[in-house]
CSV table of C-alpha atoms in Angstrom, one decimal:
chain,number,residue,atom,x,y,z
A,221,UNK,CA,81.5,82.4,101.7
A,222,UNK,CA,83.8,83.9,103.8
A,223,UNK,CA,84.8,82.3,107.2
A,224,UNK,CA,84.1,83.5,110.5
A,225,UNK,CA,88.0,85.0,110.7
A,226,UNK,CA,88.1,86.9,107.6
A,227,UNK,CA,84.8,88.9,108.3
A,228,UNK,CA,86.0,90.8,111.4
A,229,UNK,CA,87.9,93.0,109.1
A,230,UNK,CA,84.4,94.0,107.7
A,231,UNK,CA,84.0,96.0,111.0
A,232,UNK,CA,87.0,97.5,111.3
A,233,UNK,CA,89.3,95.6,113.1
A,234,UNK,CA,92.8,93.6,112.2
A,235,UNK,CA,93.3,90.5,113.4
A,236,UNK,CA,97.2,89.7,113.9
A,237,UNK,CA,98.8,86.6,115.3
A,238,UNK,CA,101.0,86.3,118.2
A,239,UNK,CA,103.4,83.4,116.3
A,240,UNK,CA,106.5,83.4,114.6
A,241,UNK,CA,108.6,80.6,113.7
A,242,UNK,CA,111.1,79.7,110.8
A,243,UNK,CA,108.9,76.7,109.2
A,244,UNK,CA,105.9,78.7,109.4
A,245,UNK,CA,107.0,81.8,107.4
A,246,UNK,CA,108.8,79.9,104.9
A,247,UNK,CA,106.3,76.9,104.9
A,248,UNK,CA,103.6,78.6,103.3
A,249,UNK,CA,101.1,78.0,106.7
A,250,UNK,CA,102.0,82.1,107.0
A,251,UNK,CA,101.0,82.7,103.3
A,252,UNK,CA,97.6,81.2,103.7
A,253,UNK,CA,96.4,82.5,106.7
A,254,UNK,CA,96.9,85.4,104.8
A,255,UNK,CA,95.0,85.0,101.4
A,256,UNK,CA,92.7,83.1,103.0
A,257,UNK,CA,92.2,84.2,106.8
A,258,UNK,CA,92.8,87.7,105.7
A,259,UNK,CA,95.3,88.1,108.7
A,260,UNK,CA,97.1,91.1,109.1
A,261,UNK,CA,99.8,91.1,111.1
A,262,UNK,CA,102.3,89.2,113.0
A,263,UNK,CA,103.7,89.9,116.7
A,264,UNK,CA,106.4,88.1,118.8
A,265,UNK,CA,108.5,88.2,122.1
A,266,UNK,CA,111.1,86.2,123.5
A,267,UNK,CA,108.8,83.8,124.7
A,268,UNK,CA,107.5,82.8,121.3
A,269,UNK,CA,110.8,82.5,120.4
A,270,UNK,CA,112.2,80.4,122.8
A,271,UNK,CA,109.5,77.9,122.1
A,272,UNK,CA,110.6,77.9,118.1
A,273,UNK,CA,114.0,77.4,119.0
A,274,UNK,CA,114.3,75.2,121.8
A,275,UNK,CA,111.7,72.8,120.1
A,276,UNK,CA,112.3,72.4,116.8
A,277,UNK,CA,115.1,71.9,114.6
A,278,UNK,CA,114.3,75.0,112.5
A,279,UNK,CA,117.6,77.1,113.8
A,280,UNK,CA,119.9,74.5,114.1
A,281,UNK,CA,122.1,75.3,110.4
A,282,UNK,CA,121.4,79.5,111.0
A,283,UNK,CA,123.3,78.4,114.8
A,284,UNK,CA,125.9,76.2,113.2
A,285,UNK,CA,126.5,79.1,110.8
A,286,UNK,CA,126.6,81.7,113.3
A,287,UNK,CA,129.1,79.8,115.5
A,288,UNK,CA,131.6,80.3,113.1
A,289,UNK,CA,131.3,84.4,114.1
A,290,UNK,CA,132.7,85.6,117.6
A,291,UNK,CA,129.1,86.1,119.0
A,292,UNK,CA,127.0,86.1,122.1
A,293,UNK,CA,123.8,84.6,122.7
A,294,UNK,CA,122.4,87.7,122.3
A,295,UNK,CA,123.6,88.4,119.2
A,296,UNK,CA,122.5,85.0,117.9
A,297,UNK,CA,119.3,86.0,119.1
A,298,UNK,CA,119.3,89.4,117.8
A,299,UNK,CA,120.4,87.8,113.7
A,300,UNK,CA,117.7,85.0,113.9
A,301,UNK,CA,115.0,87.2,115.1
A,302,UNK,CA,115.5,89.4,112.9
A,303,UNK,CA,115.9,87.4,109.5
A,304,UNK,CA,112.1,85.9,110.6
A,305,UNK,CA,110.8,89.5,110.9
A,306,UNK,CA,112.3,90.5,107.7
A,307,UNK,CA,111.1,87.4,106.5
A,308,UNK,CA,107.4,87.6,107.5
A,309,UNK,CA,107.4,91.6,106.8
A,310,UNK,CA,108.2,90.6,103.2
A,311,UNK,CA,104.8,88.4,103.1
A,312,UNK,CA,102.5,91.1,104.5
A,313,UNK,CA,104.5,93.6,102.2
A,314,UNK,CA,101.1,93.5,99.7
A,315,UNK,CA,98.7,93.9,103.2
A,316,UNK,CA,100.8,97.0,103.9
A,317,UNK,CA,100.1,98.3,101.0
A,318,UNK,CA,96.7,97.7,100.0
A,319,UNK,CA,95.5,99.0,103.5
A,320,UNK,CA,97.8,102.2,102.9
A,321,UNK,CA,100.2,101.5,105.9
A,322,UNK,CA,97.7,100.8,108.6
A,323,UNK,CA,98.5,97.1,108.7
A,324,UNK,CA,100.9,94.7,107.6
A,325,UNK,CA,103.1,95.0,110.0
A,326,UNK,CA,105.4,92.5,112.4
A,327,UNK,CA,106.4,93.7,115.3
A,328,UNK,CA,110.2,93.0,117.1
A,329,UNK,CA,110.7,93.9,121.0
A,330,UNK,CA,113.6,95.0,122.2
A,331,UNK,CA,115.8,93.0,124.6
A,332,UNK,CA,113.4,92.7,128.4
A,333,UNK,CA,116.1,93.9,129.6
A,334,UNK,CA,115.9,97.6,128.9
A,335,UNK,CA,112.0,97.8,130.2
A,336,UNK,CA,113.2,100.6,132.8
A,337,UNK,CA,115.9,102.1,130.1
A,338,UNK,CA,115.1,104.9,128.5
A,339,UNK,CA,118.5,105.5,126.3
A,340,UNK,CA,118.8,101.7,126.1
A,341,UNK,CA,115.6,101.2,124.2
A,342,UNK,CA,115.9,104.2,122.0
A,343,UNK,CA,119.5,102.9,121.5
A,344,UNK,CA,118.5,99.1,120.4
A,345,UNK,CA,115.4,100.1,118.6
A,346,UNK,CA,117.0,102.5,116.6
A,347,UNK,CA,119.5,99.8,115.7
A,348,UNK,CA,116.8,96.7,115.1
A,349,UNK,CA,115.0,99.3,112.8
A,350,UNK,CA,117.9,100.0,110.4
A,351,UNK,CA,119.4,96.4,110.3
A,352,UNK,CA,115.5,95.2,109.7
A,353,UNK,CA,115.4,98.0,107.0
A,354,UNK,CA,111.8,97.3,106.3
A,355,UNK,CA,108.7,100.1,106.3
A,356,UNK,CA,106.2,97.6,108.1
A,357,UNK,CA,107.7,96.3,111.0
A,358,UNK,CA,107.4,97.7,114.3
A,359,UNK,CA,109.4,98.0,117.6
A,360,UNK,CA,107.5,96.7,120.5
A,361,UNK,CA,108.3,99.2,123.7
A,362,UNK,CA,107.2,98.7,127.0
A,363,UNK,CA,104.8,101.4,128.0
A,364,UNK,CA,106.4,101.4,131.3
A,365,UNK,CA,107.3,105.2,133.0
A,366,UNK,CA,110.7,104.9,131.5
A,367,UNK,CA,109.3,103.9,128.5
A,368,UNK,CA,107.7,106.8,127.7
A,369,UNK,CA,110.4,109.2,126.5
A,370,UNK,CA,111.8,106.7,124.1
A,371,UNK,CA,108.0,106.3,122.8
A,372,UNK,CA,108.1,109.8,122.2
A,373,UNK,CA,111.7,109.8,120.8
A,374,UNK,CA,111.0,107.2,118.1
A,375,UNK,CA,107.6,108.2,116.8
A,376,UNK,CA,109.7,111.8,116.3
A,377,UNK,CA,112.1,109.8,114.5
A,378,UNK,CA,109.2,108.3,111.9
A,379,UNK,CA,110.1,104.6,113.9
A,380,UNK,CA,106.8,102.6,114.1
A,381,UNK,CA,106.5,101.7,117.5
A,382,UNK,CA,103.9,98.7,119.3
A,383,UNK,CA,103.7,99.8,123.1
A,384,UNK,CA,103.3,97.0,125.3
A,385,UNK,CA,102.1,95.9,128.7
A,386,UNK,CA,99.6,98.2,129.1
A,387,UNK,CA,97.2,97.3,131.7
A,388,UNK,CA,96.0,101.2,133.4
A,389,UNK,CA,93.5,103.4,131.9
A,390,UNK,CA,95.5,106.2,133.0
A,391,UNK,CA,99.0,104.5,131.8
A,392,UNK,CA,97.0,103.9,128.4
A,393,UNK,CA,96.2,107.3,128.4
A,394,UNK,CA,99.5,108.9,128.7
A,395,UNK,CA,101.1,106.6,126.0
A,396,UNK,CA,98.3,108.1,123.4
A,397,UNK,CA,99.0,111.6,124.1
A,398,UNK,CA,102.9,110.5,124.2
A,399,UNK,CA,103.0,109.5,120.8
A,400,UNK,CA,100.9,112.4,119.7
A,401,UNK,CA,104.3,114.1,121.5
A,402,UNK,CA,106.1,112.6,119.2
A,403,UNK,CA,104.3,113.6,116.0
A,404,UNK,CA,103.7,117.0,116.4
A,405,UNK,CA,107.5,117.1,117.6
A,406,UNK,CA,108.2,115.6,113.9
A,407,UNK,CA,105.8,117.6,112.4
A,408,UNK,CA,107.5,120.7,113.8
A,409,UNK,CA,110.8,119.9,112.1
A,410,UNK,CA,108.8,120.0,108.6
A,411,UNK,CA,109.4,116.0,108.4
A,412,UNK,CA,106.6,113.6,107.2
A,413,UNK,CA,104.2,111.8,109.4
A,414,UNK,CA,101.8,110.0,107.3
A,415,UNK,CA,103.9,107.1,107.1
A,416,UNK,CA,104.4,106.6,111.1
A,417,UNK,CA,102.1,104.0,112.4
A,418,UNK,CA,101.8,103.0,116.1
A,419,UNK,CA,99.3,100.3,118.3
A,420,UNK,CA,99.3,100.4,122.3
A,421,UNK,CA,98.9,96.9,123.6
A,422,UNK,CA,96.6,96.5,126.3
A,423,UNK,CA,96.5,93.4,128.0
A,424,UNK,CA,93.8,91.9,129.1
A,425,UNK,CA,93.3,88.0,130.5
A,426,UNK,CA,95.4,88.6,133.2
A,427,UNK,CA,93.7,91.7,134.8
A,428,UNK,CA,90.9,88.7,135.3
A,429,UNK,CA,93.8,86.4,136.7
A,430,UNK,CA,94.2,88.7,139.1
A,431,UNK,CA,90.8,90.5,139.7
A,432,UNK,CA,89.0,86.6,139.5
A,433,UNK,CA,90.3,85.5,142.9
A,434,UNK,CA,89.4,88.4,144.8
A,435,UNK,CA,85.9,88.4,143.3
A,436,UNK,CA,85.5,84.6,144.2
A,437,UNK,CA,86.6,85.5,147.9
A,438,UNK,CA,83.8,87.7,148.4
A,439,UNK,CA,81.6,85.8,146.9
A,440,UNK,CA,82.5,83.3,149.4
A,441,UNK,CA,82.2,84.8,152.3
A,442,UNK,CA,78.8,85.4,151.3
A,443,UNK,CA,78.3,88.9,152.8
A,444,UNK,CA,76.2,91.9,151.5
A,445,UNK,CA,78.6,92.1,148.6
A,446,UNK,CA,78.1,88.6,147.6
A,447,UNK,CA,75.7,89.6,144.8
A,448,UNK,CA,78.0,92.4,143.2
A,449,UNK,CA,81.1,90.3,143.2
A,450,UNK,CA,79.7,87.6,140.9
A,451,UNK,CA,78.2,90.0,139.0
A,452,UNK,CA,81.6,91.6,138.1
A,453,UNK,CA,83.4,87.9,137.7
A,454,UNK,CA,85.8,87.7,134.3
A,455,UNK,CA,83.8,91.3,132.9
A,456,UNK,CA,86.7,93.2,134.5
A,457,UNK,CA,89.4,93.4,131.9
A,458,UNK,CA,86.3,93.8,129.1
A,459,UNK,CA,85.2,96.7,131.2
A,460,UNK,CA,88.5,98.2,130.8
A,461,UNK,CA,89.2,97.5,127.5
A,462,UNK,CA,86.1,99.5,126.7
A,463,UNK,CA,86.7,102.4,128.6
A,464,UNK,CA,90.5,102.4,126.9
A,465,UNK,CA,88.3,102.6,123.8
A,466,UNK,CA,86.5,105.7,125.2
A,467,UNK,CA,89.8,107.5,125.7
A,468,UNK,CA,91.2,106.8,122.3
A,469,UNK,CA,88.0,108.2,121.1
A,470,UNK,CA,88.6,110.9,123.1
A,471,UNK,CA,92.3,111.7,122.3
A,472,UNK,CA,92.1,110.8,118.5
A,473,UNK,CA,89.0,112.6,117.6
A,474,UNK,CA,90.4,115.8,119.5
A,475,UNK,CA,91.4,119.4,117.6
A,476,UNK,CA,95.5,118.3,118.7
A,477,UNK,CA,95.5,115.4,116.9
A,478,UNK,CA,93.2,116.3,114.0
A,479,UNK,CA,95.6,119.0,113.1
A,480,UNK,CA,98.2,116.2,112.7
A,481,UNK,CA,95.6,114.0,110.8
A,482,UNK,CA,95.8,117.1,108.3
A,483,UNK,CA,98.9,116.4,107.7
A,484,UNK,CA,98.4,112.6,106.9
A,485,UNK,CA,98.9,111.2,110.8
A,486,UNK,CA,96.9,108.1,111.7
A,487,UNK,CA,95.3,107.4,114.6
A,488,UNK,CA,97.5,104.9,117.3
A,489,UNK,CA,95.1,102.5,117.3
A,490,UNK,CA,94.6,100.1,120.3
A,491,UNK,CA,95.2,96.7,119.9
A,492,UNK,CA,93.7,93.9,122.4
A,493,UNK,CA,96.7,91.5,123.7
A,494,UNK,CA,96.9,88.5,126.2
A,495,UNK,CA,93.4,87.6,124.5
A,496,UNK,CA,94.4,83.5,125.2
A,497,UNK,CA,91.3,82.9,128.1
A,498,UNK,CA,93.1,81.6,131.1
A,499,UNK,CA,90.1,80.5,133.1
A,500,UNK,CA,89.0,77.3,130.8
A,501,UNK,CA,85.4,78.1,132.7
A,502,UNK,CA,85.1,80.7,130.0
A,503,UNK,CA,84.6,81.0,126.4
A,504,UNK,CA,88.5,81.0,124.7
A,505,UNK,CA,86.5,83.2,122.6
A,506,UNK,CA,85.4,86.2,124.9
A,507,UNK,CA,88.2,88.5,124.1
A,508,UNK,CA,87.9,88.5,121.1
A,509,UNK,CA,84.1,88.4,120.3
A,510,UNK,CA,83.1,90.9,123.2
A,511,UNK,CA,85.9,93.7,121.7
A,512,UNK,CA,85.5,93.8,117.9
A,513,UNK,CA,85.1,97.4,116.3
A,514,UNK,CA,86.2,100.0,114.3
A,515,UNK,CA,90.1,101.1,114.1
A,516,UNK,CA,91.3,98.2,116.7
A,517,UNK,CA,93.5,95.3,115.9
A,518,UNK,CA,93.1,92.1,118.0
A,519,UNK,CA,96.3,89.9,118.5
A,520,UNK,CA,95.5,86.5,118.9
A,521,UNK,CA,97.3,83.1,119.8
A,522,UNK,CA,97.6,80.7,117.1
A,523,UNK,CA,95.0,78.1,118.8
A,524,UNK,CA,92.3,80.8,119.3
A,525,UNK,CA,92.9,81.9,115.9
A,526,UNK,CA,92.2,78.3,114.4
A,527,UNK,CA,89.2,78.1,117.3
A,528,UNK,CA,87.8,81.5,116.0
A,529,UNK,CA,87.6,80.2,112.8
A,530,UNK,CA,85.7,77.4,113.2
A,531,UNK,CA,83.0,78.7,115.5
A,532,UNK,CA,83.6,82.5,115.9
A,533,UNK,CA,80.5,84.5,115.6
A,534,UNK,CA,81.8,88.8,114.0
A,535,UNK,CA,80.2,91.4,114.9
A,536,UNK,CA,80.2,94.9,116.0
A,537,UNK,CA,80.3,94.9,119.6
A,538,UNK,CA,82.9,97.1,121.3
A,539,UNK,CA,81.1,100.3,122.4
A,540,UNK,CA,78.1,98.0,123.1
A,541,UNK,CA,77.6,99.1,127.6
A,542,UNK,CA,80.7,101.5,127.5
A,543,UNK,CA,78.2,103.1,130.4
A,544,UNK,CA,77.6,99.7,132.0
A,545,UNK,CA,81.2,99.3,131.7
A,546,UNK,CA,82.3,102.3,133.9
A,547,UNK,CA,79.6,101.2,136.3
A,548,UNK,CA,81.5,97.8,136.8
A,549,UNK,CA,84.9,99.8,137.6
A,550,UNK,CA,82.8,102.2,140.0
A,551,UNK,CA,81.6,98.7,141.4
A,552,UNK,CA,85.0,97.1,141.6
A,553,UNK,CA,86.4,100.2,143.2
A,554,UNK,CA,83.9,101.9,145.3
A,555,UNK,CA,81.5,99.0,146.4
A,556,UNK,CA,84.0,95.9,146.9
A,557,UNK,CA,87.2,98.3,148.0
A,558,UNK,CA,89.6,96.5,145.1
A,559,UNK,CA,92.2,99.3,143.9
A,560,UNK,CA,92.7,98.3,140.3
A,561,UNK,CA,95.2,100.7,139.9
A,562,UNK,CA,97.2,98.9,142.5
A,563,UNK,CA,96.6,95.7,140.7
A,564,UNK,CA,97.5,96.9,137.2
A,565,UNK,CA,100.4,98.3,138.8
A,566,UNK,CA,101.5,95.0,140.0
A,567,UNK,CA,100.8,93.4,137.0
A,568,UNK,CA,103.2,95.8,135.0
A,569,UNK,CA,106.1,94.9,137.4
A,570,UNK,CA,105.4,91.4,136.7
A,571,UNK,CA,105.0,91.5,132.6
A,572,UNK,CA,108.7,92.9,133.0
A,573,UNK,CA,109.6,90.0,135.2
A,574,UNK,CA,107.7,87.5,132.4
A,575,UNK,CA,109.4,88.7,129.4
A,576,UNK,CA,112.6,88.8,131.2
A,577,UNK,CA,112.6,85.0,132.9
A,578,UNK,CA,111.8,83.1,129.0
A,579,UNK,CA,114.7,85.8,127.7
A,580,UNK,CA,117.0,84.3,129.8
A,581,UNK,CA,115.9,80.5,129.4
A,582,UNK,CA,116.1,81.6,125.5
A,583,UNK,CA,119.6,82.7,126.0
A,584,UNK,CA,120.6,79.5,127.7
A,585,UNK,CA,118.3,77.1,125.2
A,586,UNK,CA,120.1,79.2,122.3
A,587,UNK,CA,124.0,78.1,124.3
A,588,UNK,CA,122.7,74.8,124.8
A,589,UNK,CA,122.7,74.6,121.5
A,590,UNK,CA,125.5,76.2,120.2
A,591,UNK,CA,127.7,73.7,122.6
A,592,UNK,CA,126.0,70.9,121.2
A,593,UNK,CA,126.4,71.6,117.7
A,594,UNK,CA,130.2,72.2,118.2
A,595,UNK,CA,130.2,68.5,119.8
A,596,UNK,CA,128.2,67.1,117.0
């Protein structure tokens, strides 16, 4: 009987990790989670890798090797990074095609740096795709403002693209019409688009970070609102999710975009990120169980992943209170006076600032050891 983990596929959604590191891809621990988790994808970010790196000894000959070469630490970055994608992509090359390109793919950001720079990201994304020269990875972008002409600018040039830091409803919705931009600009020059696949991360356990703490203030001053705000604790970023789903609905079941799917476009389908429960007065398992359903993927830390299988309960639950969903945002909004677009906002400014801080302790932890090798 099939556990727990590898039964969420039977309603429709992927499940992909959010871990990469050397031993695990060429251990085998990567190879079984496959065959016998049925997991789907891999995603990583400098943070992820700057916990392989600085705490093992995985990287310490591909280092010694690449000190031989005139490099920076970004370039050492840049080589290790991606020989692990390429590494990984080649394992989830049959899950690629089984599922007909909708999964099996592991997904490379580009450097934090560039979240605010249009040509920059279109520049280094272009380049990461060709050196990685595989069909099933993807480019994570940021779906910041500046973001979204290079999302557009990549999808026309048949790059697959995973679009992070989402947080908005209204940001989330301009990133789905933005890549259907960039297929129907494709399309128009009489190039193929069945092969171009795309997700649009929406994060989620911090919108409760954030919203959690405003709640419990109300609720503690015990007013007329007292009620409403505790009804509302840790369901925020749920609530959102499911309305995201509403708009994806929305813009992928429209006459625009079937006209693409004519031509062999798929659907960018939404995938649920930051799903590691902050608050431990919750369930590690409520972002997951609460948001399973059709044409999402879920991307999961590795110790929720090992949780879900041991005690997760799959089933169909996503578009279970869309409408009691949107009355929590009216709620939120009109009844306790908390602007979540000013909070998601925020939030977006800071994700830059959180994949830029461990990019920089990755460049030094990546020196560090460079300069002790050459000692050694």
């Amino acid at each position: 009987m099939k556990n727990p983990l590898a039964r969420i596929p039977e309603f429709g959604q992927s499940i992909w990790l959010d871990y990469i590191k050397r031993s695990f891809t060429q251990g085998g621990e990567l190879k079984k989670l496959i065959d016998e988790d049925g997991l789907r994808g891999v995603t990583s970010n400098p943070a992820i890798f700057e916990e392989a790196i600085a705490h093992s000894s995985d990287y310490d000959d591909t280092i010694a090797e690449l000190n031989q070469q005139n490099l920076s630490a970004e370039e050492v970055f840049l080589k290790i990074a991606i020989e692990d994608v390429q590494t990984a992509a080649d394992l989830f090359k049959g899950v690629y095609e089984s599922t007909d390109a909708l999964d099996g793919y592991v997904s490379l950001e580009v450097s934090p740096s560039l979240a605010l720079d249009t040509q920059g990201s279109i520049d280094e994304a272009r380049s990461s795709w060709k050196t990685l020269d595989r069909k099933n990875v993807m480019i994570k972008i940021p779906g910041t403002e500046p973001g979204l002409p290079a999302i557009k600018e990549l999808i026309s040039d048949g790059i697959n693209v995973n679009v992070t830091l989402l947080f908005s409803l209204e940001r989330y919705r301009a990133v789905a019409e933005t890549y259907v931009d960039g297929l129907e600009q494709r399309a128009a020059r009489g190039e193929a688009i069945d092969h171009v696949a795309s997700v649009a991360s929406f994060f989620l356990s911090r919108i409760d970070t954030v919203v959690d703490p405003l709640l419990d203030k109300i609720i503690s001053e015990n007013g007329d609102d007292h009620t409403i705000a505790s009804q509302l604790k840790g369901k925020i970023a749920i609530a959102s999710a499911r309305d995201a789903y509403a708009i994806y609905k929305e813009v992928f079941g429209s006459e625009r975009f079937k006209a693409l799917e004519a031509k062999g476009a798929k659907p960018q389908r939404l995938l649920w990120a930051s799903t590691g429960v902050k608050n431990k007065d919750y369930s590690p398992l409520m972002y997951i169980e609460a948001l399973i359903g059709p044409d999402t993927v879920n991307t999961v830390p590795k110790e929720t992943l090992e949780i879900y299988r041991e005690s997760g309960s799959p089933a169909d639950r996503l578009e279970n209170g869309i409408g009691e969903a949107r009355h929590e945002l009216y709620l939120l909004e009109n009844k306790l006076g908390i602007d979540l677009n000013a909070i998601t906002k925020k939030l977006e400014e800071e994700g830059i600032q959180k994949f830029i801080k461990p990019f920089e302790s990755l460049m030094k932890v990546i020196s560090d050891k460079r300069e002790q090798i050459k000692a050694e």
